[in-house]
PDB file of C-alpha atoms in Angstrom:
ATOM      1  CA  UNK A   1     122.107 129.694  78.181  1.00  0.00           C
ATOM      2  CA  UNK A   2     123.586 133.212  77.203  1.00  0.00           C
ATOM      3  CA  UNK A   3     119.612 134.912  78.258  1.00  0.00           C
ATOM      4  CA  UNK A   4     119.372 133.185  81.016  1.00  0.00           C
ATOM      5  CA  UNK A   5     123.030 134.206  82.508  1.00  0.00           C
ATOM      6  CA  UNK A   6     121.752 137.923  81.265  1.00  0.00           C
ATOM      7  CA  UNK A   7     118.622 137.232  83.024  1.00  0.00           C
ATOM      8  CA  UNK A   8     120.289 136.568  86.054  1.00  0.00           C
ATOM      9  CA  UNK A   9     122.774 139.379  85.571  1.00  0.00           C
ATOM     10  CA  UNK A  10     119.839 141.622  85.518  1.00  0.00           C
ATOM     11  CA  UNK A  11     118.141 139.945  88.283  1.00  0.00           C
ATOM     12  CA  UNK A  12     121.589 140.237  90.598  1.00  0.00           C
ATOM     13  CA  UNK A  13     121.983 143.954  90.028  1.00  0.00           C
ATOM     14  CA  UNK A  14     118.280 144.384  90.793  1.00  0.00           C
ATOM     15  CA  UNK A  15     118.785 143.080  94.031  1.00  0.00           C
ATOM     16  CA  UNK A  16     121.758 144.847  95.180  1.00  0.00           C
ATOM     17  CA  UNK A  17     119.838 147.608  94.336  1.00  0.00           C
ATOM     18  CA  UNK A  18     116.669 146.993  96.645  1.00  0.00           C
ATOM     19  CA  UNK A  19     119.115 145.949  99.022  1.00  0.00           C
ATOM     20  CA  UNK A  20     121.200 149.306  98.526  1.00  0.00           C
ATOM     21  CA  UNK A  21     117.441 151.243  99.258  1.00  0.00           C
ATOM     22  CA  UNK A  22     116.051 148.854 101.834  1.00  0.00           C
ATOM     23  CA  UNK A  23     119.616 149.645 104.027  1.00  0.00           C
ATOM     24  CA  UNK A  24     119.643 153.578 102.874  1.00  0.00           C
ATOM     25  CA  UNK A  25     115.671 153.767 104.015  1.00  0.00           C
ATOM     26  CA  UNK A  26     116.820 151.399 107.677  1.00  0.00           C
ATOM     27  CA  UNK A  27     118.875 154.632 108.427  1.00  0.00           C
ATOM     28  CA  UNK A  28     117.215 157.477 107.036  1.00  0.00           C
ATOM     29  CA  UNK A  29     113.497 156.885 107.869  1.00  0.00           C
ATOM     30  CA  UNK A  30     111.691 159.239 110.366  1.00  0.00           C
ATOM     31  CA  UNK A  31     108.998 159.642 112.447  1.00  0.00           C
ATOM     32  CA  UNK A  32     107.175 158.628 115.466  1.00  0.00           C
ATOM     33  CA  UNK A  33     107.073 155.024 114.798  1.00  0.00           C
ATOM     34  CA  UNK A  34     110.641 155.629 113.589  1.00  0.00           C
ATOM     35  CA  UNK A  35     111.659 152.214 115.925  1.00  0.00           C
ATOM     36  CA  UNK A  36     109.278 149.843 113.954  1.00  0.00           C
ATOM     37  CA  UNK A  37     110.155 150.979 110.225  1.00  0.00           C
ATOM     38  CA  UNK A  38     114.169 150.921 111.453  1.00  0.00           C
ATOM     39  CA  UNK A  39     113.305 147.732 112.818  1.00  0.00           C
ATOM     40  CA  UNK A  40     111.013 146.622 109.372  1.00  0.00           C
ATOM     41  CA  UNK A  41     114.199 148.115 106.901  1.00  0.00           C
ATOM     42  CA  UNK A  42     116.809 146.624 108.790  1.00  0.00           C
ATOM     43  CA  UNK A  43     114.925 142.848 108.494  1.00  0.00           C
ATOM     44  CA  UNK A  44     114.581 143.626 104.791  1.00  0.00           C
ATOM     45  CA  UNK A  45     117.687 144.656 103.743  1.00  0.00           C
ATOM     46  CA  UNK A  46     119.520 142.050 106.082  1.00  0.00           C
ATOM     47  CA  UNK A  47     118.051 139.154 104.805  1.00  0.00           C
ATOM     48  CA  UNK A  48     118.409 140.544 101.119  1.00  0.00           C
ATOM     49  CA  UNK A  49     122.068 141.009 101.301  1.00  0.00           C
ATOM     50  CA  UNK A  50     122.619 137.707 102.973  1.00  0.00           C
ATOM     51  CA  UNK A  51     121.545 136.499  99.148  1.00  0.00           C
ATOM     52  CA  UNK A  52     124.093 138.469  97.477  1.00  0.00           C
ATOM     53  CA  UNK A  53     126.950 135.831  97.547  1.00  0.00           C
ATOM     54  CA  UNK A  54     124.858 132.757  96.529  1.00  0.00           C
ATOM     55  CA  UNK A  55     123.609 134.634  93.476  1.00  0.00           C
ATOM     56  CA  UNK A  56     126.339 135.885  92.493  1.00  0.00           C
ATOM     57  CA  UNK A  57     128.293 131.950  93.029  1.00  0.00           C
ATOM     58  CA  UNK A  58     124.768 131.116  91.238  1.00  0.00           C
ATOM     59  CA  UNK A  59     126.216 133.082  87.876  1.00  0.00           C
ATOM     60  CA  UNK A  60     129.431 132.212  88.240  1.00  0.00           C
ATOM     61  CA  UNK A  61     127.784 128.615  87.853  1.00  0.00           C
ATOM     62  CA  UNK A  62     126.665 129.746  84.565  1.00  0.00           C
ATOM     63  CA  UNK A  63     130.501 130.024  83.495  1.00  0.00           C
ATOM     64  CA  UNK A  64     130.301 133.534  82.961  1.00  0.00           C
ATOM     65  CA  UNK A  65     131.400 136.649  85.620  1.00  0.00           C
ATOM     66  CA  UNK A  66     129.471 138.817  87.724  1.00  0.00           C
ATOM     67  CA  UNK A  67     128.918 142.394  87.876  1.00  0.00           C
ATOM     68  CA  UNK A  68     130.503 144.280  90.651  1.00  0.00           C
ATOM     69  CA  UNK A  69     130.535 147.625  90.247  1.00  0.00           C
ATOM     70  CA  UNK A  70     127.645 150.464  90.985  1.00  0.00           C
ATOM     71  CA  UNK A  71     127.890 151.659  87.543  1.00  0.00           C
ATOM     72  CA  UNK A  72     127.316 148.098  86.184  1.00  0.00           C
ATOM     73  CA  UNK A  73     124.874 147.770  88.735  1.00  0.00           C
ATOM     74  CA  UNK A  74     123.016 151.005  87.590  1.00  0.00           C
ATOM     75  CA  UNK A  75     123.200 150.157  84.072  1.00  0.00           C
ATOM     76  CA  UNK A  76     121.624 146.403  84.527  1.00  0.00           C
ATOM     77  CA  UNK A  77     119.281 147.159  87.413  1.00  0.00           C
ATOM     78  CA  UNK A  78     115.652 147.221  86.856  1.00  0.00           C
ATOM     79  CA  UNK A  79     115.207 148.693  90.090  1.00  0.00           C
ATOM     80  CA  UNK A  80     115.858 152.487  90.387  1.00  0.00           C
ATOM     81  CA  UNK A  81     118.293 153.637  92.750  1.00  0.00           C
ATOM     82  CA  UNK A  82     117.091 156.685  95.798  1.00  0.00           C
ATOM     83  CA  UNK A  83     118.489 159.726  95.696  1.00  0.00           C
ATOM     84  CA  UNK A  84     116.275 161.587  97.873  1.00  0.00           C
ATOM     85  CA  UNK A  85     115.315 160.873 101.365  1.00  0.00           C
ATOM     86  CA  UNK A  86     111.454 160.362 101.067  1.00  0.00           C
ATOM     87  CA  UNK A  87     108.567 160.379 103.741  1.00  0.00           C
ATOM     88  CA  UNK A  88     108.049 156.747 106.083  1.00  0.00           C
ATOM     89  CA  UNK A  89     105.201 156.161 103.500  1.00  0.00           C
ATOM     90  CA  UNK A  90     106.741 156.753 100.369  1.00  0.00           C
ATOM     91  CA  UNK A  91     109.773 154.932 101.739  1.00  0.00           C
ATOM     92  CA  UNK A  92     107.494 151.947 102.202  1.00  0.00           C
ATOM     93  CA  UNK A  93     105.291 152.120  99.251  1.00  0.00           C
ATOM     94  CA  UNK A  94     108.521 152.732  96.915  1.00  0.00           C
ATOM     95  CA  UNK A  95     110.261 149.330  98.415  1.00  0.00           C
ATOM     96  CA  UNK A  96     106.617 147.437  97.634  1.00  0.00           C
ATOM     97  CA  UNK A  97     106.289 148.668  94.134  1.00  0.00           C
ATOM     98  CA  UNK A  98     110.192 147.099  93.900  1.00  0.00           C
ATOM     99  CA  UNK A  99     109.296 143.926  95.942  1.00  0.00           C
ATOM    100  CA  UNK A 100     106.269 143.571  93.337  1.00  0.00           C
ATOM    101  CA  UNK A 101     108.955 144.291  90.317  1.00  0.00           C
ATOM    102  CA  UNK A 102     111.448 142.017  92.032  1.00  0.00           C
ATOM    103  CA  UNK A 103     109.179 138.563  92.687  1.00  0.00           C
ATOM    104  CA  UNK A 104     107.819 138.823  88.498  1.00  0.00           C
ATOM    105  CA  UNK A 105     111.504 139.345  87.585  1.00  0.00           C
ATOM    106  CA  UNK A 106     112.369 136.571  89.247  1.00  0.00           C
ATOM    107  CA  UNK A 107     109.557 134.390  88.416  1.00  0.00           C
ATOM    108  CA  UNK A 108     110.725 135.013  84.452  1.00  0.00           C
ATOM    109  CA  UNK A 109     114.637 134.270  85.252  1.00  0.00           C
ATOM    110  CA  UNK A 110     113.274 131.034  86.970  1.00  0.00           C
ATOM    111  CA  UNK A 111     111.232 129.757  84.050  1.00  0.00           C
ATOM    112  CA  UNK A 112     114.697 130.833  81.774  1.00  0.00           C
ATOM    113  CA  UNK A 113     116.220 128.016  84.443  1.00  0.00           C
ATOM    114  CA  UNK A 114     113.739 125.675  84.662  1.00  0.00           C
ATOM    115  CA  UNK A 115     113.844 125.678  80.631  1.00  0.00           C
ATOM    116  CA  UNK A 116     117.312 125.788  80.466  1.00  0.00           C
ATOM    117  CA  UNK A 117     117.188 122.242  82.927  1.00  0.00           C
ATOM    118  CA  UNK A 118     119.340 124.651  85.657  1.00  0.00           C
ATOM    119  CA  UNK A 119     117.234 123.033  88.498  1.00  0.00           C
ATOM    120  CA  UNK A 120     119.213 124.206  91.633  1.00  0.00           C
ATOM    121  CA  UNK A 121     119.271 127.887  90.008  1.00  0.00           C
ATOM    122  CA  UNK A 122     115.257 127.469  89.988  1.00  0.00           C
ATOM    123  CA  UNK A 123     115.326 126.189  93.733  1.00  0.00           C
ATOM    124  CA  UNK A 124     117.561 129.278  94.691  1.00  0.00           C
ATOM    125  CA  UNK A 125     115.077 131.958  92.727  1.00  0.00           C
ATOM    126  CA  UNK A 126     112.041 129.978  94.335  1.00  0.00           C
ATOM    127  CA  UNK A 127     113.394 130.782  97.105  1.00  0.00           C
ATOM    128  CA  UNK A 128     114.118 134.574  96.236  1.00  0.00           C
ATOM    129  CA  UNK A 129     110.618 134.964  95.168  1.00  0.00           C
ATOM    130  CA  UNK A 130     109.586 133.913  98.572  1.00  0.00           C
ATOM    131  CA  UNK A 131     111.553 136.076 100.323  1.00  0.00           C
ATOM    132  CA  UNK A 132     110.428 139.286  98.598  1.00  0.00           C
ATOM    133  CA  UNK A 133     106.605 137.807  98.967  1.00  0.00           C
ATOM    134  CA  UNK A 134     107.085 138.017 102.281  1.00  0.00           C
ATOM    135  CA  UNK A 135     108.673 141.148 102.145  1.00  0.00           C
ATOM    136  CA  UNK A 136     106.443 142.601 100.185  1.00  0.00           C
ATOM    137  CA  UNK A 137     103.393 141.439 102.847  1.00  0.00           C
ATOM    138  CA  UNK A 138     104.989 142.933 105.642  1.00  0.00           C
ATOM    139  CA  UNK A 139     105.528 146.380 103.522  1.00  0.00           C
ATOM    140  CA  UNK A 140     101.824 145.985 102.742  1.00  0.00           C
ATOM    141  CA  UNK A 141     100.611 145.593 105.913  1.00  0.00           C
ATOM    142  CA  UNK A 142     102.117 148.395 107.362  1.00  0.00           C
ATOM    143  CA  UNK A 143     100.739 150.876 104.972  1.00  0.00           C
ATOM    144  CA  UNK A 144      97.363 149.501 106.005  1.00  0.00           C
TER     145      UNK A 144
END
């Protein structure tokens, strides 16, 4: 159980990190199509953060406590943090390489659950996964 509650400490922090870009690229991004990519970010980043309490409840589950701090965050997260404010593309393509990072993350913490018998911590990363595939189609499609 103890590398699957890591797994899913990892896999928490990486998410509140996408989430922290997603929101910073909703009201930094630029350009004539500036509505749509506002728009795109703010869909992203809202339905991401309305995760953030079930997985952290999710690891509390676990019996062990979550991380709630940004330099906990930083240290566990996969997912780099933005520092700079980068071009509408970049700011897409960056949150699709995540998404990509975020859905084979996910798909290893959910066969850690599904090993571990943790069957309604499986259903909830399912469920993740899906999220960021869909995500991650949208982000796709609009650098196309």
């Amino acid at each position: 159980m103890d590398e699957l509650t890591k797994a899913m400490k990892i896999a928490f922090s990486s998410e509140f990190t996408y989430y922290l870009k997603a929101h910073f690229y909703h009201w930094n991004v630029e350009g004539p199509d500036f509505s749509q990519y506002h728009d795109l970010f703010g869909k992203i980043y809202e339905e991401v953060y309305g995760s953030i309490d079930a997985f952290a409840e999710n690891i509390r589950k676990l019996g062990a406590y979550t991380p709630g701090s940004y330099t906990r965050f930083s240290v566990l997260s996969i997912i780099q943090e933005e520092t700079k404010v980068p071009t509408k593309d970049l700011m897409v393509a960056e949150l699709l390489r995540d998404g990509e990072v975020m859905v084979e993350m996910l798909r290893k913490v959910f066969q850690l659950a599904e090993s571990a018998g943790e069957h309604g911590i499986s259903d909830f990363l399912a469920a993740r996964m899906d999220a960021h595939q869909k995500h991650n189609w949208m982000l796709r499609s609009s650098l196309k």
